[in-house]
């Protein structure tokens, strides 16, 4: 960022190898959809910091000030049908009740959403329903909290990917972290 004179929030994407090597992919001059994961494990409100930076206020933190705490897991809840190659599902959300948000016993549940019960999932927009994020002291606890929160959703009248996400949380390879970019194709070839 310094080399190109960039002075704002952004996202640098890497692919990590099993040996913990990193390979640069790209930098985006905006927040990514995954920013709640970073917010929960660092305790830094990235949206606030980006707005402050855009207003010309210097960043309050240096990289050395950032401390990672715990693990976070994010699921993108979509109006999609995993059994039909994740084809979007449109229509009215007759029932939409997400899990309760909050912090209990060191576990955080956060549900970022822009839909509501009775609202429409349109063909004209991305069919994302919510970003469900859980944070806990360990990866296993964050995954368990994610599975429980996914099970607490009530969505009716459209197809959605929650059963797929729940199966993912229960998958031994996912739980052990033995992942690759081919994971879904290898483990869920039929969706």
Coordinates of N, CA and C in Angstrom, one line a residue, residues 107-171:
X107 N -19.0 -16.8 23.4 CA -19.3 -17.1 22.0 C -20.2 -16.0 21.5
X108 N -19.8 -15.5 20.3 CA -20.5 -14.4 19.7 C -21.3 -15.0 18.5
X109 N -22.5 -14.5 18.3 CA -23.3 -14.8 17.1 C -23.7 -13.5 16.5
X110 N -23.3 -13.3 15.3 CA -23.6 -12.1 14.5 C -24.3 -12.4 13.2
X111 N -25.4 -11.8 12.9 CA -26.1 -12.0 11.7 C -26.3 -10.7 10.9
X112 N -25.5 -10.5 9.9 CA -25.6 -9.3 9.1 C -26.6 -9.6 7.9
X113 N -27.7 -8.9 7.9 CA -28.7 -9.2 6.9 C -29.4 -7.9 6.4
X114 N -30.0 -8.0 5.3 CA -30.8 -6.9 4.8 C -32.2 -7.3 4.3
X115 N -32.6 -8.5 4.7 CA -33.9 -9.0 4.3 C -34.8 -9.1 5.5
X116 N -36.1 -9.3 5.2 CA -37.0 -9.3 6.3 C -38.2 -10.3 5.9
X117 N -38.9 -10.7 6.9 CA -40.0 -11.6 6.7 C -41.1 -10.9 5.9
X118 N -41.5 -11.5 4.8 CA -42.5 -10.9 3.9 C -41.8 -10.2 2.8
X119 N -40.5 -10.0 2.8 CA -39.7 -9.4 1.8 C -39.5 -10.3 0.6
X120 N -39.0 -9.7 -0.5 CA -38.9 -10.4 -1.8 C -37.4 -10.7 -2.1
X121 N -37.1 -11.9 -2.5 CA -35.8 -12.3 -3.0 C -36.0 -12.1 -4.5
X122 N -35.4 -11.1 -5.1 CA -35.6 -10.7 -6.5 C -34.6 -11.4 -7.4
X123 N -35.0 -11.5 -8.7 CA -34.0 -12.0 -9.7 C -33.0 -10.9 -10.1
X124 N -33.2 -9.7 -9.7 CA -32.4 -8.6 -10.1 C -31.2 -8.3 -9.2
X125 N -31.1 -9.0 -8.1 CA -30.0 -8.8 -7.1 C -29.4 -10.1 -6.7
X126 N -28.2 -10.0 -6.1 CA -27.6 -11.2 -5.5 C -28.5 -11.8 -4.5
X127 N -28.7 -13.1 -4.4 CA -29.7 -13.7 -3.5 C -29.1 -14.0 -2.1
X128 N -28.2 -13.2 -1.7 CA -27.7 -13.4 -0.3 C -28.8 -13.0 0.7
X129 N -29.0 -13.9 1.6 CA -30.0 -13.6 2.7 C -29.3 -13.0 3.9
X130 N -28.2 -13.6 4.3 CA -27.5 -13.1 5.5 C -26.0 -13.6 5.5
X131 N -25.2 -13.0 6.3 CA -23.9 -13.4 6.7 C -23.9 -13.8 8.1
X132 N -23.9 -15.1 8.4 CA -23.9 -15.5 9.8 C -22.5 -15.8 10.3
X133 N -22.1 -15.1 11.3 CA -20.7 -15.2 11.8 C -20.7 -15.6 13.3
X134 N -19.9 -16.6 13.6 CA -19.7 -16.9 15.0 C -18.3 -16.8 15.4
X135 N -18.0 -16.4 16.6 CA -16.7 -16.2 17.2 C -16.6 -16.9 18.5
X136 N -15.5 -17.6 18.7 CA -15.3 -18.4 20.0 C -13.8 -18.5 20.2
X137 N -13.5 -18.9 21.4 CA -12.0 -19.1 21.7 C -11.3 -20.1 20.8
X138 N -11.9 -21.1 20.4 CA -11.3 -22.1 19.6 C -12.0 -22.3 18.3
X139 N -11.3 -22.9 17.3 CA -12.0 -23.2 16.0 C -13.1 -24.1 16.1
X140 N -12.9 -25.2 16.9 CA -13.9 -26.2 17.1 C -15.2 -25.5 17.8
X141 N -15.0 -24.6 18.7 CA -16.1 -24.0 19.4 C -16.8 -23.0 18.4
X142 N -16.1 -22.3 17.5 CA -16.7 -21.5 16.5 C -17.5 -22.3 15.5
X143 N -17.0 -23.4 15.1 CA -17.7 -24.3 14.2 C -19.0 -24.8 14.9
X144 N -18.9 -25.3 16.1 CA -20.1 -25.8 16.8 C -21.1 -24.7 17.0
X145 N -20.7 -23.5 17.3 CA -21.6 -22.4 17.4 C -22.3 -22.1 16.1
X146 N -21.5 -22.2 15.0 CA -22.1 -21.9 13.7 C -23.1 -23.0 13.3
X147 N -22.8 -24.2 13.6 CA -23.8 -25.3 13.4 C -25.1 -25.1 14.1
X148 N -24.9 -24.7 15.4 CA -26.1 -24.5 16.2 C -26.9 -23.3 15.7
X149 N -26.2 -22.2 15.3 CA -26.9 -21.0 14.8 C -27.6 -21.3 13.5
X150 N -27.0 -22.1 12.6 CA -27.6 -22.4 11.4 C -28.9 -23.2 11.6
X151 N -28.8 -24.1 12.6 CA -30.0 -24.9 12.9 C -31.2 -24.1 13.5
X152 N -30.8 -22.9 14.0 CA -31.8 -22.0 14.6 C -32.6 -21.2 13.6
X153 N -32.1 -21.1 12.4 CA -32.7 -20.3 11.3 C -34.1 -20.9 11.0
X154 N -35.1 -20.1 10.7 CA -36.3 -20.5 10.1 C -36.6 -19.7 8.8
X155 N -36.5 -20.4 7.7 CA -36.7 -19.8 6.4 C -37.7 -20.7 5.6
X156 N -38.8 -20.1 5.2 CA -39.8 -20.9 4.4 C -40.2 -20.1 3.1
X157 N -40.5 -20.9 2.1 CA -41.1 -20.5 0.8 C -40.0 -20.3 -0.3
X158 N -38.8 -20.4 0.1 CA -37.7 -20.4 -1.0 C -36.7 -21.5 -0.6
X159 N -36.0 -21.9 -1.6 CA -34.9 -22.8 -1.4 C -33.7 -22.0 -0.8
X160 N -32.9 -22.6 0.0 CA -31.8 -22.0 0.6 C -30.7 -23.0 0.9
X161 N -29.5 -22.5 1.2 CA -28.3 -23.4 1.3 C -28.0 -23.8 2.8
X162 N -28.9 -23.5 3.7 CA -28.6 -23.9 5.1 C -28.4 -25.4 5.3
X163 N -29.1 -26.3 4.7 CA -28.8 -27.7 4.9 C -27.4 -28.0 4.4
X164 N -27.0 -27.4 3.3 CA -25.6 -27.6 2.8 C -24.6 -27.1 3.8
X165 N -24.8 -25.9 4.3 CA -23.9 -25.3 5.3 C -23.8 -26.1 6.5
X166 N -25.0 -26.6 7.0 CA -25.0 -27.5 8.2 C -24.2 -28.8 7.9
X167 N -24.3 -29.3 6.8 CA -23.5 -30.5 6.4 C -22.0 -30.2 6.4
X168 N -21.7 -29.0 5.9 CA -20.3 -28.6 5.8 C -19.7 -28.5 7.2
X169 N -20.5 -27.9 8.2 CA -20.0 -27.7 9.5 C -19.8 -29.1 10.2
X170 N -20.5 -30.1 9.8 CA -20.4 -31.4 10.4 C -19.3 -32.3 9.7
X171 N -18.8 -31.8 8.6 CA -17.9 -32.7 7.8 C -16.5 -32.8 8.5

